[in-house]
Tab-separated table of C-alpha atoms in Angstrom:
chain	number	residue	atom	x	y	z
A	1	MET	CA	-18.305	-7.961	14.689
A	2	LEU	CA	-15.363	-8.803	12.639
A	3	VAL	CA	-13.843	-5.671	13.221
A	4	VAL	CA	-14.720	-5.673	16.788
A	5	HIS	CA	-12.578	-9.620	16.991
A	6	ARG	CA	-10.130	-7.393	14.645
A	7	THR	CA	-9.631	-5.020	17.184
A	8	VAL	CA	-10.393	-6.104	20.594
A	9	ILE	CA	-9.575	-9.628	20.345
A	10	LEU	CA	-6.377	-10.197	17.618
A	11	ALA	CA	-4.730	-7.402	18.092
A	12	VAL	CA	-5.094	-6.366	21.766
A	13	ASP	CA	-3.702	-9.913	22.833
A	14	GLY	CA	-1.045	-8.578	19.959
A	15	HIS	CA	1.363	-11.953	18.437
A	16	ARG	CA	5.366	-12.840	17.092
A	17	THR	CA	5.711	-9.357	15.665
A	18	ASP	CA	5.865	-5.743	17.824
A	19	ASP	CA	5.882	-2.783	15.354
A	20	PHE	CA	4.438	-0.539	18.525
A	21	THR	CA	7.386	-0.859	21.014
A	22	GLY	CA	9.675	0.594	19.113
A	23	VAL	CA	7.700	3.054	17.813
A	24	TYR	CA	6.176	4.158	21.756
A	25	ARG	CA	10.078	4.420	23.223
A	26	ALA	CA	10.930	6.963	20.127
A	27	ALA	CA	7.774	8.922	20.677
A	28	VAL	CA	9.016	8.954	25.084
A	29	ALA	CA	12.493	9.852	23.606
A	30	PHE	CA	11.790	12.140	21.570
A	31	TRP	CA	9.067	13.870	23.824
A	32	ASN	CA	12.332	14.054	26.228
A	33	ARG	CA	14.596	15.454	23.684
A	34	GLN	CA	16.693	11.754	23.981
A	35	PRO	CA	18.442	9.642	21.291
A	36	VAL	CA	15.597	8.250	18.887
A	37	TYR	CA	18.011	6.890	16.221
A	38	THR	CA	19.600	4.308	18.509
A	39	ALA	CA	18.484	0.448	16.902
A	40	ALA	CA	20.498	-1.820	16.287
A	41	TYR	CA	20.462	-2.806	12.653
A	42	HIS	CA	22.097	-5.503	12.209
A	43	HIS	CA	19.347	-7.583	15.205
A	44	VAL	CA	16.406	-8.926	13.482
A	45	ASP	CA	13.864	-7.007	15.772
A	46	PRO	CA	12.057	-4.051	15.116
A	47	HIS	CA	12.981	-1.010	14.109
A	48	TYR	CA	12.634	2.213	14.174
A	49	LEU	CA	12.595	4.305	11.276
A	50	TYR	CA	10.824	7.118	10.821
A	51	PRO	CA	12.176	10.385	10.175
A	52	PRO	CA	12.294	13.546	12.584
A	53	SER	CA	8.859	14.496	10.520
A	54	GLY	CA	7.310	11.137	12.070
A	55	SER	CA	9.462	11.581	15.337
A	56	LEU	CA	6.803	15.106	15.616
A	57	LEU	CA	4.132	13.494	14.423
A	58	ILE	CA	3.692	9.951	16.823
A	59	ALA	CA	5.310	12.345	20.244
A	60	PRO	CA	1.784	12.584	21.144
A	61	PHE	CA	1.543	9.043	21.287
A	62	ALA	CA	4.522	9.431	24.927
A	63	VAL	CA	1.634	11.159	26.839
A	64	PHE	CA	-0.410	8.022	27.221
A	65	GLU	CA	1.009	4.967	29.214
A	66	HIS	CA	2.417	1.945	27.025
A	67	GLU	CA	-0.353	-0.040	26.736
A	68	LEU	CA	-3.460	2.766	27.139
A	69	SER	CA	-0.969	4.109	24.785
A	70	ARG	CA	-0.805	1.025	21.832
A	71	TRP	CA	-4.941	-0.048	22.077
A	72	VAL	CA	-5.363	3.828	21.187
A	73	PHE	CA	-2.330	3.279	17.714
A	74	ILE	CA	-4.289	-0.138	17.044
A	75	GLY	CA	-8.413	2.167	17.090
A	76	ALA	CA	-6.708	4.895	15.162
A	77	ASN	CA	-5.825	2.667	11.868
A	78	ALA	CA	-9.468	0.246	12.601
A	79	LEU	CA	-10.627	4.172	12.589
A	80	ALA	CA	-8.653	5.012	9.572
A	81	VAL	CA	-9.137	1.391	7.669
A	82	LEU	CA	-13.045	2.022	7.706
A	83	ILE	CA	-13.544	6.013	7.045
A	84	ALA	CA	-10.617	4.377	3.686
A	85	VAL	CA	-13.579	1.732	3.027
A	86	TYR	CA	-16.221	4.143	2.754
A	87	LEU	CA	-14.374	6.367	0.971
A	88	VAL	CA	-13.171	3.920	-1.944
A	89	VAL	CA	-16.739	3.103	-1.791
A	90	ARG	CA	-18.325	6.073	-2.798
A	91	MET	CA	-15.245	6.136	-5.545
A	92	PHE	CA	-16.848	4.457	-7.337
A	93	GLY	CA	-20.462	6.013	-6.856
A	94	HIS	CA	-22.358	3.604	-3.546
A	95	THR	CA	-23.347	5.137	-1.186
A	96	ALA	CA	-23.245	3.588	2.748
A	97	ALA	CA	-26.356	2.351	2.164
A	98	SER	CA	-25.288	0.254	-0.643
A	99	ALA	CA	-24.373	-3.574	-0.369
A	100	ALA	CA	-21.271	-2.120	-1.249
A	101	LEU	CA	-20.230	-1.129	2.053
A	102	PRO	CA	-20.227	-4.334	4.320
A	103	ILE	CA	-18.541	-5.865	1.406
A	104	ALA	CA	-14.942	-3.946	1.045
A	105	VAL	CA	-15.589	-4.096	4.674
A	106	THR	CA	-15.441	-7.782	4.726
A	107	VAL	CA	-12.683	-8.495	2.312
A	108	ALA	CA	-10.749	-5.998	4.303
A	109	PHE	CA	-10.984	-7.572	7.293
A	110	VAL	CA	-10.208	-10.596	6.672
A	111	SER	CA	-6.795	-9.851	4.735
A	112	GLU	CA	-4.130	-10.543	5.918
A	113	SER	CA	-3.027	-7.134	5.454
A	114	LEU	CA	-5.704	-5.864	7.734
A	115	VAL	CA	-5.399	-8.346	10.011
A	116	ASN	CA	-1.697	-8.701	10.917
A	117	THR	CA	-1.163	-3.781	10.570
A	118	LEU	CA	-3.825	-4.998	13.426
A	119	VAL	CA	-2.175	-7.321	15.716
A	120	PHE	CA	1.313	-5.945	14.340
A	121	THR	CA	-0.033	-2.372	15.203
A	122	ASN	CA	1.455	-0.988	13.091
A	123	ILE	CA	0.534	2.183	11.037
A	124	ASN	CA	0.118	0.831	7.535
A	125	GLY	CA	-3.626	2.044	7.956
A	126	VAL	CA	-3.119	5.152	8.525
A	127	ILE	CA	-1.149	5.687	5.923
A	128	LEU	CA	-3.920	3.336	3.303
A	129	LEU	CA	-6.396	6.314	4.337
A	130	GLY	CA	-3.823	9.000	3.503
A	131	GLN	CA	-3.440	7.193	-0.459
A	132	VAL	CA	-7.887	7.149	-0.063
A	133	ALA	CA	-8.001	11.070	0.428
A	134	PHE	CA	-4.769	11.861	-1.951
A	135	LEU	CA	-7.310	9.775	-5.096
A	136	THR	CA	-9.640	11.081	-4.186
A	137	LEU	CA	-9.235	14.812	-3.941
A	138	LEU	CA	-6.789	13.642	-7.035
A	139	LEU	CA	-9.844	12.854	-9.488
A	140	ALA	CA	-12.247	15.874	-7.225
A	141	ARG	CA	-8.888	18.211	-7.905
A	142	ARG	CA	-8.329	19.781	-5.224
A	143	ASP	CA	-5.203	19.627	-5.771
A	144	LEU	CA	-3.653	21.286	-2.775
A	145	TRP	CA	-5.180	19.213	-0.548
A	146	ALA	CA	-4.981	15.606	-2.401
A	147	GLY	CA	-1.054	17.257	-2.463
A	148	ALA	CA	-1.617	17.310	1.802
A	149	ALA	CA	-3.193	14.442	2.287
A	150	ILE	CA	0.201	12.306	0.531
A	151	GLY	CA	2.160	14.219	2.228
A	152	LEU	CA	2.068	13.647	6.061
A	153	THR	CA	2.195	10.155	4.603
A	154	PHE	CA	5.488	10.969	2.859
A	155	ALA	CA	6.464	13.060	7.287
A	156	ILE	CA	6.224	9.896	8.305
A	157	LYS	CA	8.005	6.921	5.659
A	158	PRO	CA	7.775	7.443	1.948
A	159	THR	CA	6.196	4.735	0.644
A	160	LEU	CA	3.267	6.410	-1.734
A	161	ALA	CA	5.625	8.019	-3.574
A	162	PRO	CA	5.417	6.616	-6.354
A	163	LEU	CA	1.863	7.583	-6.645
A	164	LEU	CA	3.499	11.018	-7.347
A	165	LEU	CA	3.733	9.381	-11.311
A	166	LEU	CA	-0.257	10.424	-11.721
A	167	PRO	CA	-0.593	14.589	-11.472
A	168	VAL	CA	2.405	14.818	-13.508
A	169	LEU	CA	0.034	12.182	-16.196
A	170	ARG	CA	-2.765	14.383	-15.052
A	171	ARG	CA	-0.635	18.182	-15.409
A	172	GLN	CA	-2.453	18.530	-11.549
A	173	LEU	CA	1.477	20.028	-10.133
A	174	LYS	CA	0.450	22.180	-8.316
A	175	VAL	CA	-0.353	18.667	-5.929
A	176	PHE	CA	3.675	19.564	-5.279
A	177	ILE	CA	3.640	22.092	-3.649
A	178	THR	CA	2.211	21.002	-0.625
A	179	ALA	CA	3.259	17.300	-1.309
A	180	ALA	CA	6.654	18.896	-0.662
A	181	GLY	CA	5.775	21.019	1.216
A	182	VAL	CA	3.719	19.539	3.952
A	183	PRO	CA	7.042	17.425	5.277
A	184	ILE	CA	9.378	19.952	5.001
A	185	ALA	CA	7.438	22.237	7.537
A	186	LEU	CA	7.228	19.579	10.295
A	187	THR	CA	10.655	18.208	9.521
A	188	ALA	CA	11.683	22.386	9.712
A	189	LEU	CA	10.026	21.946	13.008
A	190	ALA	CA	10.379	18.956	14.886
A	191	TRP	CA	14.884	19.513	13.628
A	192	PRO	CA	15.283	21.709	16.518
A	193	TRP	CA	13.601	19.749	19.346
A	194	ALA	CA	14.980	16.621	17.805
A	195	ALA	CA	18.562	15.538	20.533
A	196	ASP	CA	20.187	13.492	16.537
A	197	PRO	CA	18.125	14.485	13.523
A	198	TRP	CA	21.719	14.291	11.754
A	199	GLN	CA	21.364	10.675	13.079
A	200	PHE	CA	18.805	9.487	10.726
A	201	VAL	CA	20.435	10.533	8.239
A	202	GLU	CA	23.913	9.237	8.728
A	203	ARG	CA	22.426	5.820	10.086
A	204	THR	CA	19.030	5.129	9.161
A	205	VAL	CA	18.796	6.196	5.961
A	206	PRO	CA	21.845	4.504	4.579
A	207	TYR	CA	19.827	0.678	6.026
A	208	LEU	CA	16.922	2.035	5.044
A	209	LEU	CA	18.075	1.488	1.296
A	210	GLN	CA	19.984	-1.757	1.891
A	211	SER	CA	17.779	-5.024	1.127
A	212	ARG	CA	17.624	-7.292	3.649
A	213	ASP	CA	17.480	-11.863	3.319
A	214	TYR	CA	14.581	-11.701	5.622
A	215	PHE	CA	10.808	-10.936	6.053
A	216	ASN	CA	10.632	-9.760	2.779
A	217	SER	CA	8.714	-10.837	-0.445
A	218	SER	CA	10.359	-7.990	-2.912
A	219	ILE	CA	12.241	-9.818	-5.478
A	220	THR	CA	15.802	-8.676	-4.279
A	221	GLY	CA	14.595	-9.780	-0.778
A	222	ASN	CA	13.513	-13.511	-2.207
A	223	GLY	CA	15.797	-13.574	-4.974
A	224	THR	CA	18.460	-12.850	-1.648
A	225	TYR	CA	16.977	-15.653	0.360
A	226	TYR	CA	16.847	-18.232	-2.281
A	227	GLY	CA	20.677	-17.706	-3.605
A	228	LEU	CA	20.176	-16.949	-6.645
A	229	PRO	CA	22.496	-15.356	-8.380
A	230	GLU	CA	22.360	-11.419	-8.980
A	231	PRO	CA	22.322	-11.262	-12.654
A	232	LEU	CA	19.599	-12.746	-12.441
A	233	ILE	CA	17.567	-10.516	-9.490
A	234	LEU	CA	18.973	-7.399	-11.770
A	235	ILE	CA	17.231	-9.229	-15.048
A	236	LEU	CA	13.951	-10.046	-13.262
A	237	ARG	CA	13.343	-6.411	-11.450
A	238	ILE	CA	14.443	-5.057	-15.446
A	239	GLY	CA	11.698	-6.683	-17.259
A	240	PHE	CA	9.295	-5.940	-14.103
A	241	ALA	CA	9.614	-2.965	-15.010
A	242	LEU	CA	10.013	-3.513	-18.183
A	243	LEU	CA	6.627	-4.268	-18.033
A	244	THR	CA	4.948	-1.401	-15.365
A	245	ALA	CA	6.037	0.977	-17.548
A	246	THR	CA	4.250	-0.251	-20.846
A	247	THR	CA	1.171	-0.496	-18.911
A	248	LEU	CA	1.118	3.353	-18.011
A	249	TYR	CA	1.613	3.938	-21.637
A	250	LEU	CA	-1.060	0.924	-22.367
A	251	LEU	CA	-3.085	3.270	-18.845
A	252	TYR	CA	-2.858	6.525	-20.533
A	253	ARG	CA	-5.103	6.207	-23.591
A	254	TYR	CA	-7.735	6.304	-20.626
A	255	HIS	CA	-6.632	9.444	-17.972
A	256	ARG	CA	-9.626	12.137	-20.234
A	257	HIS	CA	-12.229	10.076	-20.569
A	258	ASP	CA	-12.266	7.164	-17.686
A	259	GLU	CA	-10.486	8.488	-14.815
A	260	VAL	CA	-11.468	6.465	-12.387
A	261	PHE	CA	-10.107	4.286	-13.818
A	262	PHE	CA	-7.118	5.422	-15.187
A	263	VAL	CA	-6.632	6.674	-11.467
A	264	VAL	CA	-6.623	4.003	-9.403
A	265	THR	CA	-5.362	0.688	-11.987
A	266	SER	CA	-2.727	3.736	-12.477
A	267	ALA	CA	-2.157	3.395	-8.070
A	268	GLY	CA	-2.625	0.128	-8.122
A	269	VAL	CA	0.041	-0.884	-10.806
A	270	LEU	CA	2.990	1.875	-9.293
A	271	MET	CA	2.225	0.550	-5.563
A	272	THR	CA	2.209	-3.502	-6.936
A	273	ALA	CA	5.160	-2.452	-8.891
A	274	SER	CA	6.772	-0.560	-5.313
A	275	PHE	CA	6.356	-3.667	-3.465
A	276	LEU	CA	8.380	-5.782	-6.103
A	277	LEU	CA	11.351	-3.979	-7.409
A	278	GLY	CA	11.938	-2.133	-4.260
A	279	SER	CA	14.427	-3.039	-1.079
A	280	LEU	CA	11.442	-3.370	1.221
A	281	GLY	CA	7.778	-5.516	-0.303
A	282	GLN	CA	5.926	-6.727	2.902
A	283	MET	CA	3.425	-8.967	2.520
A	284	TYR	CA	0.374	-6.139	4.106
A	285	TYR	CA	1.472	-4.110	2.167
A	286	SER	CA	-0.800	-4.700	-0.320
A	287	MET	CA	-3.524	-3.497	1.697
A	288	LEU	CA	-2.366	-0.527	0.050
A	289	LEU	CA	-4.220	-2.346	-3.092
A	290	PHE	CA	-8.323	-2.070	-2.878
A	291	PRO	CA	-9.379	0.376	-4.710
A	292	LEU	CA	-7.475	-1.447	-7.242
A	293	LEU	CA	-9.532	-4.751	-5.193
A	294	MET	CA	-12.634	-1.970	-5.624
A	295	SER	CA	-12.320	-1.194	-9.897
A	296	VAL	CA	-13.565	-5.313	-10.050
A	297	VAL	CA	-17.225	-2.935	-10.249
A	298	LEU	CA	-15.677	-1.175	-13.902
A	299	PRO	CA	-17.497	-2.910	-16.982
A	300	GLN	CA	-14.146	-1.710	-18.114
A	301	SER	CA	-11.930	-3.834	-14.964
A	302	VAL	CA	-8.943	-5.615	-15.414
A	303	MET	CA	-9.957	-7.108	-12.702
A	304	ARG	CA	-12.625	-8.898	-13.868
A	305	ASN	CA	-11.358	-12.728	-14.483
A	306	TRP	CA	-9.948	-15.853	-12.288
A	307	PRO	CA	-5.921	-15.171	-12.228
A	308	ALA	CA	-5.662	-11.622	-11.092
A	309	TRP	CA	-8.263	-13.211	-8.112
A	310	LEU	CA	-5.036	-16.158	-8.389
A	311	ALA	CA	-2.751	-12.885	-7.432
A	312	VAL	CA	-4.948	-11.955	-5.162
A	313	TYR	CA	-4.909	-14.718	-2.901
A	314	GLY	CA	-1.427	-15.039	-2.883
A	315	PHE	CA	-0.480	-11.609	-1.302
A	316	LEU	CA	-4.318	-10.935	0.706
A	317	SER	CA	-4.824	-14.314	1.620
A	318	ALA	CA	-4.614	-15.188	5.172
A	319	ASP	CA	-4.144	-18.280	5.130
A	320	GLN	CA	-0.776	-20.611	5.929
A	321	TRP	CA	1.637	-23.304	3.387
A	322	TYR	CA	3.338	-24.578	6.649
A	323	SER	CA	2.441	-28.326	5.631
A	324	GLY	CA	4.317	-30.855	8.515
A	325	ARG	CA	4.723	-33.864	6.007
A	326	TRP	CA	5.209	-31.427	2.321
A	327	ILE	CA	7.734	-29.399	4.809
A	328	GLU	CA	9.811	-27.638	1.838
A	329	ALA	CA	7.448	-27.405	-0.210
A	330	GLY	CA	5.020	-25.850	2.321
A	331	ARG	CA	7.950	-23.468	3.075
A	332	TYR	CA	8.548	-22.251	-0.418
A	333	ILE	CA	5.075	-21.386	-1.119
A	334	GLU	CA	4.302	-19.578	2.217
A	335	TYR	CA	6.993	-16.862	1.262
A	336	MET	CA	7.040	-16.622	-2.389
A	337	ARG	CA	3.247	-16.883	-1.965
A	338	PRO	CA	3.064	-12.752	-1.572
A	339	THR	CA	5.514	-13.038	-4.457
A	340	TRP	CA	4.181	-14.102	-7.354
A	341	GLY	CA	0.784	-12.636	-6.111
A	342	TRP	CA	2.091	-9.547	-7.207
A	343	SER	CA	4.348	-10.390	-9.879
A	344	LEU	CA	1.113	-12.058	-11.790
A	345	LEU	CA	-1.619	-9.238	-10.291
A	346	LEU	CA	1.413	-6.844	-13.002
A	347	VAL	CA	1.710	-9.994	-15.789
A	348	VAL	CA	-2.251	-9.389	-15.893
A	349	ILE	CA	-2.873	-6.391	-16.177
A	350	PHE	CA	-0.356	-5.818	-19.704
A	351	ALA	CA	-1.612	-8.958	-20.605
A	352	VAL	CA	-5.578	-7.398	-20.908
A	353	LEU	CA	-4.954	-3.969	-21.634
A	354	LEU	CA	-2.360	-4.774	-24.330
A	355	ASP	CA	-5.372	-7.443	-25.379
A	356	ARG	CA	-7.290	-4.064	-25.304
A	357	ARG	CA	-5.005	-2.693	-27.602
A	358	ILE	CA	-4.604	-5.156	-30.312
A	359	ARG	CA	-7.973	-6.585	-30.232
A	360	PRO	CA	-10.856	-4.904	-32.559
A	361	PRO	CA	-14.022	-3.770	-31.243
A	362	ARG	CA	-16.587	-6.226	-30.545
A	363	PRO	CA	-20.340	-5.329	-31.138
A	364	PRO	CA	-22.302	-4.016	-28.726
A	365	ALA	CA	-23.872	-7.463	-28.388
A	366	GLU	CA	-21.102	-9.053	-28.067
A	367	GLN	CA	-20.161	-6.998	-24.857
A	368	ASP	CA	-19.405	-7.900	-22.110
A	369	GLY	CA	-22.285	-6.245	-19.290
A	370	ARG	CA	-24.798	-4.373	-19.914
A	371	ASN	CA	-23.276	-1.345	-19.802
A	372	THR	CA	-21.423	-0.924	-22.123
A	373	ASP	CA	-20.004	3.232	-22.609
A	374	HIS	CA	-15.929	1.728	-21.438
A	375	ARG	CA	-16.726	5.775	-19.355
A	376	SER	CA	-17.505	5.610	-15.845
A	377	ALA	CA	-21.428	6.444	-14.897
A	378	SER	CA	-20.331	8.964	-12.845
A	379	SER	CA	-18.503	10.590	-16.364
A	380	VAL	CA	-22.187	10.770	-18.346
A	381	PRO	CA	-23.842	14.666	-18.927
A	382	HIS	CA	-26.872	13.473	-17.022
A	383	ARG	CA	-30.326	14.176	-20.343
A	384	LEU	CA	-33.891	15.041	-18.984
């Protein structure tokens, strides 16, 4: 019922922001070989920012009239999220018949990230499926297919680019063949058909590299909005970049004997850091952290503490903190909570891993949980 309500009622009704109309107009223009990259980037309306390869992939939506096309787009993203949640549940050894699946679906569909992705009619649901497929295939060591999964998302937007560090650390370099090959092939197909492909390079790419001061929860976006000095913004970004690098170093010790924990936690750290340190971080990007949140089922998870879930509340809750009595304080909390949520999550993960590194191992009787082996269940050989 949550899925039906979010998809059929909230999403179809829409609210405030419409990310789809620009995409639909671009699909129609591309289909008819008309200019696509004509947006006025000094306006705050949602802009069409996909490369020519993305235009090729969304062109079939031009076959339908606008309203029907939007409904199909909403349904595709809702279905993509359901498949992604199922794959995440399977990644941690649970089946569709277990309690884990309905719990995970519930968490996903009550989150701000999923609700606004559907209501604003954004493509984040498909990106989430691409991410989870990439992680699943990477763990299965099906490198070329893993590269194809993430390569399809690159053809639309490079949100998942930080995850390419994982195959480097795991020495699965075949991933890069298809991760680069798929978007290049799609671009080669789209370029001759597009009416203005160079406008993407000359107009859109420079805009993408800028950091705007509205609807932007990254350090740069919120820092600029609140008038922080540029040196302070730079110091904060460098500080969190160093924190992220150190956290990945601390995680690397798990890359052989606990692959699921290493891959999922590293992916969560990389994506959180990209939201915080990049030029654009929007709250509904946080749905890409669903695999990290699901890792709480692992005995060694970094999410088994209350500060981690306080951070999750910051960037995943649909609560609104606007106040009629405390106007400025309410606005500040509402605008800053995804930023401090991502920041706190990075600090917590670093602190947990550092604590494990510097503390001596505890006796088995003192360790939390019945399973004291730090390997995932799937990595322990079965004995007859």
